[in-house]
C-alpha atoms as a printed R data frame, in Angstrom:
    type eleno elety resid chain resno       x      y       z
1   ATOM     1    CA   MET     A     1 -68.941 40.140 -31.601
2   ATOM     2    CA   SER     A     2 -71.615 37.746 -32.758
3   ATOM     3    CA   GLU     A     3 -70.994 34.851 -35.066
4   ATOM     4    CA   GLN     A     4 -73.686 33.076 -36.992
5   ATOM     5    CA   SER     A     5 -73.498 29.322 -37.454
6   ATOM     6    CA   GLY     A     6 -73.735 29.941 -41.230
7   ATOM     7    CA   GLU     A     7 -70.264 31.505 -41.108
8   ATOM     8    CA   ILE     A     8 -68.754 28.373 -39.605
9   ATOM     9    CA   ASP     A     9 -67.194 26.445 -42.484
10  ATOM    10    CA   PHE     A    10 -67.199 23.227 -40.477
11  ATOM    11    CA   ALA     A    11 -66.869 21.882 -36.963
12  ATOM    12    CA   LEU     A    12 -65.617 18.308 -36.661
13  ATOM    13    CA   ALA     A    13 -64.600 15.916 -33.935
14  ATOM    14    CA   ALA     A    14 -61.998 13.261 -34.689
15  ATOM    15    CA   PHE     A    15 -61.231 10.386 -32.345
16  ATOM    16    CA   VAL     A    16 -59.971  6.817 -32.340
17  ATOM    17    CA   GLU     A    17 -62.558  4.137 -31.645
18  ATOM    18    CA   ASP     A    18 -61.682  0.425 -31.740
19  ATOM    19    CA   GLY     A    19 -58.313  1.247 -33.314
20  ATOM    20    CA   ALA     A    20 -59.702  3.325 -36.215
21  ATOM    21    CA   TRP     A    21 -60.228  7.055 -36.684
22  ATOM    22    CA   GLU     A    22 -63.803  8.354 -36.667
23  ATOM    23    CA   VAL     A    23 -64.883 11.826 -37.783
24  ATOM    24    CA   GLN     A    24 -68.235 13.399 -36.995
25  ATOM    25    CA   ASP     A    25 -69.869 16.815 -37.171
26  ATOM    26    CA   ILE     A    26 -70.191 18.968 -34.090
27  ATOM    27    CA   ALA     A    27 -73.582 20.651 -33.966
28  ATOM    28    CA   PRO     A    28 -74.193 24.219 -32.837
29  ATOM    29    CA   PRO     A    29 -74.025 25.667 -30.232
30  ATOM    30    CA   ALA     A    30 -71.246 23.283 -29.128
31  ATOM    31    CA   PHE     A    31 -68.605 25.087 -31.165
32  ATOM    32    CA   GLU     A    32 -69.346 28.633 -30.013
33  ATOM    33    CA   THR     A    33 -66.830 28.702 -27.141
34  ATOM    34    CA   ILE     A    34 -63.816 26.671 -26.087
35  ATOM    35    CA   GLU     A    35 -65.687 25.549 -22.988
36  ATOM    36    CA   SER     A    36 -68.697 24.260 -24.933
37  ATOM    37    CA   LEU     A    37 -66.464 22.697 -27.581
38  ATOM    38    CA   SER     A    38 -64.319 20.853 -25.039
39  ATOM    39    CA   HIS     A    39 -67.471 19.650 -23.277
40  ATOM    40    CA   ALA     A    40 -68.845 18.260 -26.560
41  ATOM    41    CA   LEU     A    41 -65.517 16.631 -27.401
42  ATOM    42    CA   ARG     A    42 -65.404 14.833 -24.064
43  ATOM    43    CA   HIS     A    43 -68.717 13.185 -24.922
44  ATOM    44    CA   VAL     A    44 -67.273 11.639 -28.082
45  ATOM    45    CA   SER     A    45 -63.688 11.128 -27.014
46  ATOM    46    CA   GLY     A    46 -62.307  7.748 -27.840
47  ATOM    47    CA   GLU     A    47 -59.269  5.840 -26.657
48  ATOM    48    CA   SER     A    48 -56.875  8.806 -26.799
49  ATOM    49    CA   GLY     A    49 -59.225 11.741 -26.349
50  ATOM    50    CA   ALA     A    50 -60.638 13.775 -29.201
51  ATOM    51    CA   VAL     A    51 -59.543 16.508 -31.566
52  ATOM    52    CA   GLY     A    52 -61.923 19.315 -32.451
53  ATOM    53    CA   MET     A    53 -61.385 21.209 -35.703
54  ATOM    54    CA   VAL     A    54 -63.421 24.339 -36.342
55  ATOM    55    CA   ALA     A    55 -62.883 26.533 -39.412
56  ATOM    56    CA   VAL     A    56 -64.564 29.917 -39.547
57  ATOM    57    CA   ASP     A    57 -65.404 32.037 -42.588
58  ATOM    58    CA   GLU     A    58 -62.390 30.747 -44.588
59  ATOM    59    CA   ASP     A    59 -60.396 33.004 -42.257
60  ATOM    60    CA   PHE     A    60 -59.080 31.109 -39.237
61  ATOM    61    CA   PHE     A    61 -59.370 27.853 -37.351
62  ATOM    62    CA   VAL     A    62 -59.276 26.528 -33.835
63  ATOM    63    CA   LEU     A    63 -57.891 23.138 -32.854
64  ATOM    64    CA   VAL     A    64 -58.959 21.780 -29.495
65  ATOM    65    CA   ARG     A    65 -57.565 18.594 -27.988
66  ATOM    66    CA   VAL     A    66 -59.258 17.010 -24.999
67  ATOM    67    CA   ASP     A    67 -58.646 13.952 -22.938
68  ATOM    68    CA   ARG     A    68 -60.235 13.030 -19.641
69  ATOM    69    CA   THR     A    69 -58.728 15.917 -17.682
70  ATOM    70    CA   THR     A    70 -57.011 18.310 -20.084
71  ATOM    71    CA   THR     A    71 -58.063 20.776 -22.748
72  ATOM    72    CA   ARG     A    72 -55.410 22.178 -25.097
73  ATOM    73    CA   VAL     A    73 -56.033 24.881 -27.695
74  ATOM    74    CA   LEU     A    74 -54.426 26.264 -30.833
75  ATOM    75    CA   LEU     A    75 -55.822 29.389 -32.550
76  ATOM    76    CA   SER     A    76 -54.522 30.088 -36.050
77  ATOM    77    CA   ASP     A    77 -54.973 33.878 -35.961
78  ATOM    78    CA   VAL     A    78 -55.158 36.067 -32.851
79  ATOM    79    CA   THR     A    79 -56.628 38.986 -34.813
80  ATOM    80    CA   ALA     A    80 -59.806 36.936 -35.341
81  ATOM    81    CA   ALA     A    81 -60.659 37.622 -31.698
82  ATOM    82    CA   ASP     A    82 -61.781 41.116 -32.708
83  ATOM    83    CA   GLU     A    83 -64.712 39.686 -34.673
84  ATOM    84    CA   TRP     A    84 -65.405 36.140 -33.566
85  ATOM    85    CA   GLU     A    85 -66.643 34.847 -30.233
86  ATOM    86    CA   LEU     A    86 -64.878 31.499 -30.693
87  ATOM    87    CA   ALA     A    87 -61.507 33.181 -31.291
88  ATOM    88    CA   GLN     A    88 -62.017 35.468 -28.286
89  ATOM    89    CA   SER     A    89 -62.927 32.425 -26.214
90  ATOM    90    CA   ALA     A    90 -59.646 30.783 -27.311
91  ATOM    91    CA   MET     A    91 -57.702 33.906 -26.321
92  ATOM    92    CA   ASP     A    92 -59.447 33.945 -22.933
93  ATOM    93    CA   PHE     A    93 -58.743 30.240 -22.420
94  ATOM    94    CA   LEU     A    94 -55.078 30.812 -23.253
95  ATOM    95    CA   GLY     A    95 -54.933 33.788 -20.885
96  ATOM    96    CA   LEU     A    96 -53.976 36.215 -23.653
97  ATOM    97    CA   PRO     A    97 -55.024 39.862 -23.899
98  ATOM    98    CA   PRO     A    98 -57.286 41.004 -26.730
99  ATOM    99    CA   PRO     A    99 -55.379 41.778 -29.924
100 ATOM   100    CA   GLU     A   100 -54.292 45.347 -30.571
101 ATOM   101    CA   ASP     A   101 -55.316 47.196 -33.750
102 ATOM   102    CA   ASP     A   102 -51.803 46.896 -35.116
103 ATOM   103    CA   ASP     A   103 -51.370 43.183 -34.347
104 ATOM   104    CA   ILE     A   104 -50.499 40.956 -37.261
105 ATOM   105    CA   GLN     A   105 -51.867 37.501 -38.014
106 ATOM   106    CA   VAL     A   106 -50.066 35.116 -35.676
107 ATOM   107    CA   LEU     A   107 -51.084 31.886 -34.056
108 ATOM   108    CA   ALA     A   108 -51.446 31.316 -30.348
109 ATOM   109    CA   GLY     A   109 -51.616 28.277 -28.173
110 ATOM   110    CA   ASP     A   110 -50.122 24.844 -27.915
111 ATOM   111    CA   LEU     A   111 -48.200 23.753 -31.022
112 ATOM   112    CA   ASP     A   112 -47.543 20.414 -29.334
113 ATOM   113    CA   LEU     A   113 -51.194 19.549 -28.656
114 ATOM   114    CA   LEU     A   114 -51.080 16.633 -31.117
115 ATOM   115    CA   ALA     A   115 -47.576 15.380 -30.271
116 ATOM   116    CA   ASP     A   116 -48.785 12.141 -28.687
117 ATOM   117    CA   LEU     A   117 -50.573 11.409 -31.979
118 ATOM   118    CA   GLY     A   118 -47.349 11.885 -33.945
119 ATOM   119    CA   LEU     A   119 -47.549 15.560 -34.962
120 ATOM   120    CA   HIS     A   120 -44.908 17.400 -32.946
121 ATOM   121    CA   ALA     A   121 -44.577 21.164 -32.514
122 ATOM   122    CA   ILE     A   122 -41.876 21.562 -35.155
123 ATOM   123    CA   ASP     A   123 -43.989 19.745 -37.751
124 ATOM   124    CA   MET     A   124 -47.118 21.631 -36.712
125 ATOM   125    CA   GLY     A   125 -45.227 24.910 -37.042
126 ATOM   126    CA   ALA     A   126 -44.144 23.955 -40.565
127 ATOM   127    CA   LEU     A   127 -47.757 23.168 -41.547
128 ATOM   128    CA   LEU     A   128 -48.941 26.491 -40.133
129 ATOM   129    CA   ASP     A   129 -46.163 28.525 -41.725
130 ATOM   130    CA   ASP     A   130 -48.178 29.410 -44.853
131 ATOM   131    CA   VAL     A   131 -50.437 32.270 -43.736
132 ATOM   132    CA   GLU     A   132 -52.040 32.346 -47.207
133 ATOM   133    CA   ALA     A   133 -53.394 28.782 -46.903
134 ATOM   134    CA   TYR     A   134 -57.091 28.398 -46.219
135 ATOM   135    CA   PRO     A   135 -58.111 26.770 -42.927
136 ATOM   136    CA   ASP     A   136 -59.578 23.705 -44.650
137 ATOM   137    CA   GLU     A   137 -56.285 23.119 -46.492
138 ATOM   138    CA   VAL     A   138 -54.199 23.355 -43.328
139 ATOM   139    CA   LEU     A   139 -56.588 21.181 -41.331
140 ATOM   140    CA   SER     A   140 -56.658 18.632 -44.170
141 ATOM   141    CA   ASP     A   141 -52.857 18.450 -44.004
142 ATOM   142    CA   ILE     A   142 -53.023 17.980 -40.236
143 ATOM   143    CA   ALA     A   143 -55.691 15.276 -40.588
144 ATOM   144    CA   ARG     A   144 -53.601 13.505 -43.220
145 ATOM   145    CA   ARG     A   145 -50.552 13.531 -40.929
146 ATOM   146    CA   LEU     A   146 -52.630 12.074 -38.104
147 ATOM   147    CA   GLY     A   147 -54.098  9.344 -40.308
148 ATOM   148    CA   PHE     A   148 -57.652 10.466 -41.008
149 ATOM   149    CA   GLY     A   149 -57.126 12.727 -44.026
150 ATOM   150    CA   GLU     A   150 -59.557 10.926 -46.300
151 ATOM   151    CA   LEU     A   151 -62.294 10.938 -43.646
152 ATOM   152    CA   PHE     A   152 -61.682 14.650 -43.048
153 ATOM   153    CA   ASP     A   153 -61.711 15.501 -46.756
154 ATOM   154    CA   ASP     A   154 -64.938 13.547 -47.261
155 ATOM   155    CA   ALA     A   155 -66.560 15.318 -44.294
156 ATOM   156    CA   VAL     A   156 -65.706 18.817 -45.538
157 ATOM   157    CA   GLY     A   157 -66.105 18.154 -49.275
158 ATOM   158    CA   LEU     A   158 -62.456 18.305 -50.313
159 ATOM   159    CA   THR     A   159 -61.030 16.020 -52.967
160 ATOM   160    CA   SER     A   160 -58.377 13.710 -51.552
161 ATOM   161    CA   ALA     A   161 -55.051 13.843 -53.315
């Protein structure tokens, strides 16, 4: 289970600084595990913590939310843990067993991790309902709902609608 940084589509940190959203790249190896990612996010966290968004191989994504004392995680596909260290790290962090061979693509973690920023579990669930959507599309929708969609799209090379 070894992932190459070339298979990471993007790894971004988003945070509020002086009342405005900022988005910046997260450099390897900071995005290889939940522990290293949360550590990196704490170094850039602004007024209300930071949100880490990592998309891997157009297959799955991990959202990590940190504040001073808490790390919260959402993994878009538990079956990714069979092949990707970051996904396995998310499963370990969440205290979940490794996926079985017959497991289907389901998400795991905290759907309410962005609630204090205005994206509650029910809305997050609706955004994540389309299992055919690519990670960058879903994360763009999340970023848009939080108020930094254009910054996100510019950072990952998407055209803003």
